Coordinates of N, CA and C in Angstrom, one line a residue:
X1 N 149.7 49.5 -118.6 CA 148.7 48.4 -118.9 C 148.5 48.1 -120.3
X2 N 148.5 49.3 -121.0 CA 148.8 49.1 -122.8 C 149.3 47.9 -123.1
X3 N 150.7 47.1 -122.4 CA 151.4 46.5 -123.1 C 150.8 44.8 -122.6
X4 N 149.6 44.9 -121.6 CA 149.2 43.5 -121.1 C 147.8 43.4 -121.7
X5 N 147.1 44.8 -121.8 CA 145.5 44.7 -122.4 C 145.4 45.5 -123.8
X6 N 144.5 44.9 -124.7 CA 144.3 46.1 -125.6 C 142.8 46.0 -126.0
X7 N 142.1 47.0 -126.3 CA 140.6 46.7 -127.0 C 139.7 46.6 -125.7
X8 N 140.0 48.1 -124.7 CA 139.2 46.9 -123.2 C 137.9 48.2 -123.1
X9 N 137.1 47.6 -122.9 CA 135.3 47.7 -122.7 C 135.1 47.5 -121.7
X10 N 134.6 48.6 -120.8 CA 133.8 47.7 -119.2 C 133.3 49.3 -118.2
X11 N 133.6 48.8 -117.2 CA 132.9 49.2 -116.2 C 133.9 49.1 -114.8
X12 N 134.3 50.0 -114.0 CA 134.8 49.9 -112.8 C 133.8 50.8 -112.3
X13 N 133.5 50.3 -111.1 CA 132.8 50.7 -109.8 C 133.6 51.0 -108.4
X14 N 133.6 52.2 -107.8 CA 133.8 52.3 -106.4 C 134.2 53.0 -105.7
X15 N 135.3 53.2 -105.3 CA 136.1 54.3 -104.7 C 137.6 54.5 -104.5
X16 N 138.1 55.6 -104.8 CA 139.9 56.1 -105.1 C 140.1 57.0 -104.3
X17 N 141.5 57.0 -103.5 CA 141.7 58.2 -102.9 C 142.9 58.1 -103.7
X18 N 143.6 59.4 -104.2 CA 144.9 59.6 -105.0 C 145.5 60.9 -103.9
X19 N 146.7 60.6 -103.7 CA 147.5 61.1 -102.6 C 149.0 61.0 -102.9
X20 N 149.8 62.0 -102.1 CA 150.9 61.9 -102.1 C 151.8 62.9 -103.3
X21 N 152.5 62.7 -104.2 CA 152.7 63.7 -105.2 C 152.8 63.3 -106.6
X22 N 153.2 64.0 -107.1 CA 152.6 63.6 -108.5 C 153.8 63.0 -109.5
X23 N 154.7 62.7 -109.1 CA 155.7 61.5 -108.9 C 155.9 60.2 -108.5
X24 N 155.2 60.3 -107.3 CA 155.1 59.4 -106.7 C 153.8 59.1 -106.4
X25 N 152.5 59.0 -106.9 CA 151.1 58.7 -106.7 C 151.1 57.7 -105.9
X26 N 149.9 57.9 -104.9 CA 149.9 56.6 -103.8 C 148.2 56.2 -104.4
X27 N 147.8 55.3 -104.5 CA 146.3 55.5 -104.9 C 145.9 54.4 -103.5
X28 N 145.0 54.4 -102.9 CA 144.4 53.6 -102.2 C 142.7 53.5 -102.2
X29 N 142.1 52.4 -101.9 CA 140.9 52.6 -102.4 C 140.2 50.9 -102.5
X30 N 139.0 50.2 -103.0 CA 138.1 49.5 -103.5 C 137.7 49.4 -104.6
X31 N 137.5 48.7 -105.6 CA 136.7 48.5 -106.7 C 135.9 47.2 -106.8
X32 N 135.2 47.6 -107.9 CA 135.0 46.3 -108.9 C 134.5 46.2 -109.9
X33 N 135.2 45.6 -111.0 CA 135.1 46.3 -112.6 C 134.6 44.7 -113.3
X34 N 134.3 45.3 -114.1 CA 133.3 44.1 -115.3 C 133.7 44.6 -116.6
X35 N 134.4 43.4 -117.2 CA 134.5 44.5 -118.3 C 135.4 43.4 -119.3
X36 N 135.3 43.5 -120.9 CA 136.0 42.8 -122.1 C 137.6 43.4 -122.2
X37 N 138.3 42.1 -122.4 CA 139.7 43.0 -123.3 C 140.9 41.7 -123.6
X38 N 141.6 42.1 -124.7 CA 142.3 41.1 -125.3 C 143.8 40.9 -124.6
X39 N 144.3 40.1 -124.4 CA 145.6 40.0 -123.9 C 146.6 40.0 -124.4
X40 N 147.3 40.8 -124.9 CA 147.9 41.2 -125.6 C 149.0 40.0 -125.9
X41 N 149.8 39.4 -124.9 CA 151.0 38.7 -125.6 C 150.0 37.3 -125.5
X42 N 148.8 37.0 -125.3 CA 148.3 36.1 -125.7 C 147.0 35.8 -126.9
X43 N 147.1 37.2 -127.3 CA 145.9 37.5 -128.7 C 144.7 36.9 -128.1
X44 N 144.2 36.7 -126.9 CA 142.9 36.3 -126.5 C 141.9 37.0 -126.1
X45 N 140.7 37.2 -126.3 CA 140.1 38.1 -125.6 C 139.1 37.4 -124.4
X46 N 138.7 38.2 -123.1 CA 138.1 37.5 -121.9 C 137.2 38.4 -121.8
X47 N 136.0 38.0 -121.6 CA 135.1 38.9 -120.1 C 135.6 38.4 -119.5
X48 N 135.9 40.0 -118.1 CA 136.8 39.3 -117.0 C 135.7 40.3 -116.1
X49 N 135.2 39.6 -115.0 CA 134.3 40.4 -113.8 C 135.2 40.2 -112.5
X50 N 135.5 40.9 -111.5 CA 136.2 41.0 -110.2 C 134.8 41.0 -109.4
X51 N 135.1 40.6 -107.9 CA 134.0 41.1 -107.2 C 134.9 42.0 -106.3
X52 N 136.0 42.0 -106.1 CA 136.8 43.6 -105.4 C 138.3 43.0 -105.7
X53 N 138.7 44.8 -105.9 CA 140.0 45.1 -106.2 C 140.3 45.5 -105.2
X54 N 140.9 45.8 -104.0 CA 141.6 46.4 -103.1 C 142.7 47.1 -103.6
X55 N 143.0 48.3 -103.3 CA 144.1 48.7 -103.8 C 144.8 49.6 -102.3
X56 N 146.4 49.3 -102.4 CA 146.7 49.6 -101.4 C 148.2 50.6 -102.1
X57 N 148.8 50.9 -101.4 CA 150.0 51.9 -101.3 C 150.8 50.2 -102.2
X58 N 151.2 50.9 -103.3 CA 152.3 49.8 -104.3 C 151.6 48.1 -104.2
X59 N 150.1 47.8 -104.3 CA 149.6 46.9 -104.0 C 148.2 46.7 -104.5
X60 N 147.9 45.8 -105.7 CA 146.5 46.2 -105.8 C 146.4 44.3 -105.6
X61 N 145.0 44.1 -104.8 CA 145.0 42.9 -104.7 C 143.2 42.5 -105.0
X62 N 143.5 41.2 -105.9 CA 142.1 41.2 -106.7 C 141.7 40.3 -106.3
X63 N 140.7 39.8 -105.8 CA 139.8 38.2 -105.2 C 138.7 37.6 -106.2
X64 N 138.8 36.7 -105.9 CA 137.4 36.2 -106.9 C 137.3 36.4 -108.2
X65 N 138.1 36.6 -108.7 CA 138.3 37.2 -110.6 C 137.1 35.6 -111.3
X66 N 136.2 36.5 -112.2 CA 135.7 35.4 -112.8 C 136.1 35.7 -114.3
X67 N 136.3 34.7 -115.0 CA 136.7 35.0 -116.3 C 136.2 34.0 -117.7
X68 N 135.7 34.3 -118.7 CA 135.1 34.1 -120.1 C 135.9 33.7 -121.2
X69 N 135.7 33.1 -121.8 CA 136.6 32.9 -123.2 C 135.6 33.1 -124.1
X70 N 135.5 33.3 -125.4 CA 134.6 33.6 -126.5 C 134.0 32.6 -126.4
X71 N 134.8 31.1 -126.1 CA 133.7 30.0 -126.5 C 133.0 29.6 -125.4
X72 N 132.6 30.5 -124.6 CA 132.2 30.6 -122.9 C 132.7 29.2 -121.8
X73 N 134.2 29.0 -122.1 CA 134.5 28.0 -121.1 C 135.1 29.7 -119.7
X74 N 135.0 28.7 -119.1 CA 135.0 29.5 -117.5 C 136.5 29.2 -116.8
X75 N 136.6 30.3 -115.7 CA 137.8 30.2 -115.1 C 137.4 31.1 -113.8
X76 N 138.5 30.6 -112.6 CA 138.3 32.0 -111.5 C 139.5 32.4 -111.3
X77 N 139.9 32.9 -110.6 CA 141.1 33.4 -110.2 C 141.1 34.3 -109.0
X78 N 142.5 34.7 -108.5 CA 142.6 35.5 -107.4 C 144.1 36.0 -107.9
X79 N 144.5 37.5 -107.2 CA 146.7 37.4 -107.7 C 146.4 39.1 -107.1
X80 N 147.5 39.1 -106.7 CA 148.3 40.5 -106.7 C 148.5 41.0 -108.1
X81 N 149.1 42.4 -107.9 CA 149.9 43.4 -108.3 C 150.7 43.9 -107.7
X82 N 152.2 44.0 -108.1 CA 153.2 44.4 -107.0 C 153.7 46.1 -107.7
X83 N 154.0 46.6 -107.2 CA 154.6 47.9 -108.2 C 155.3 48.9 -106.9
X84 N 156.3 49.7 -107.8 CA 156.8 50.7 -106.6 C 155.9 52.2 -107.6
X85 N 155.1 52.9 -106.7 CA 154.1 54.0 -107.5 C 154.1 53.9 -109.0
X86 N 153.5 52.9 -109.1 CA 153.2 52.5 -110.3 C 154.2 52.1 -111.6
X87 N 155.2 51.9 -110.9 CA 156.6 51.4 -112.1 C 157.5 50.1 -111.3
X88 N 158.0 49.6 -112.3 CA 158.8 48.1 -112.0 C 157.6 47.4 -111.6
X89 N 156.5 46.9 -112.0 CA 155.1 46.3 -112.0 C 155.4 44.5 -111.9
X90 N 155.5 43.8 -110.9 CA 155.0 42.4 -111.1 C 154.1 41.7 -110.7
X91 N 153.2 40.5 -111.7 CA 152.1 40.4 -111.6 C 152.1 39.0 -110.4
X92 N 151.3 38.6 -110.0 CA 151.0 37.5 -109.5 C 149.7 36.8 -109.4
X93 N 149.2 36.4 -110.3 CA 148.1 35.4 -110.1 C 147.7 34.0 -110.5
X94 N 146.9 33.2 -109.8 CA 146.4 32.0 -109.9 C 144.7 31.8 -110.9
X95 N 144.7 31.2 -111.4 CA 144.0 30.9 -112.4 C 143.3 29.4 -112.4
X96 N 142.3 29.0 -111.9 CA 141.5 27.6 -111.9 C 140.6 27.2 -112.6
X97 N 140.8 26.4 -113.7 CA 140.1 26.3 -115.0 C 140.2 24.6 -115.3
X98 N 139.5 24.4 -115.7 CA 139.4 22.9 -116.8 C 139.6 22.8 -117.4
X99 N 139.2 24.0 -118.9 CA 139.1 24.4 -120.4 C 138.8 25.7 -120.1
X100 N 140.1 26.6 -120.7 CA 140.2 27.5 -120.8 C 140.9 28.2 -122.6
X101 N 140.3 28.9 -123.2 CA 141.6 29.2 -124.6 C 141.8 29.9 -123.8
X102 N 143.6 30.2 -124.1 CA 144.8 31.0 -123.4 C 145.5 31.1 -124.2
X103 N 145.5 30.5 -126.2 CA 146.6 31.4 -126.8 C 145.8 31.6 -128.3
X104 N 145.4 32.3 -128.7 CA 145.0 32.3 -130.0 C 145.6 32.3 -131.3
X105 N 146.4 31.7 -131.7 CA 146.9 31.7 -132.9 C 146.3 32.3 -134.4
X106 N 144.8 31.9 -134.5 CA 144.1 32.0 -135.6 C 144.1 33.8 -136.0
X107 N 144.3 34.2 -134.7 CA 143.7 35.4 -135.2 C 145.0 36.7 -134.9
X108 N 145.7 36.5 -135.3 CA 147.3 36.8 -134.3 C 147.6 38.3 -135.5
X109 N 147.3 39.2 -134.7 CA 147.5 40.4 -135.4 C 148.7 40.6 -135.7
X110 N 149.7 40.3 -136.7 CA 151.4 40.4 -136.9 C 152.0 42.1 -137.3
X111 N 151.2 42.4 -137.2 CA 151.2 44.1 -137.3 C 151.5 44.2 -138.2

């Protein structure tokens, strides 16, 4: 997740069961997290609140995603997570906004 979030602040709430071996972690379980963090290949930062994460065997699936921009324009969203125990990771989600910032230039950390 390092390489999609960085700088992240928040709160997850709920419940994990972690199973299976330690190679192959199965996690299954409920959340729902509230919480800041910058997007890494887009230099932006969001409050992003979920109201549940489902998480299933190689499947985490998120509903209702509400999302913040600094200049508080709004957004919702819903998307998967695809993964085989947590490697080869692809994402999928939808994103419904009017005015949203999605790339920050001004502030573009060049390392």
């Amino acid at each position: 997740m390092k390489n999609v979030f960085k700088n992240v602040d928040g709160r997850v709430n709920g419940w994990v069961n972690i199973g299976n071996n330690l190679i192959d972690v199965d996690v299954t379980g409920g959340l729902t997290a509230e919480f800041d963090a910058t997007v890494t290949g887009l230099n932006t930062r969001y409050h992003i609140k979920t109201d549940s994460i489902n998480l299933y065997t190689n499947h985490m699936k998120f509903d209702d995603i509400h999302i913040t921009d600094r200049d508080n324009h709004t957004a919702r969203g819903k998307g998967n997570v695809y993964h085989n125990y947590t490697r080869k990771i692809k994402y999928d989600f939808n994103i419904d906004t009017d005015y949203l910032l999605c790339y920050d230039t001004h502030n573009f950390d060049l390392m």
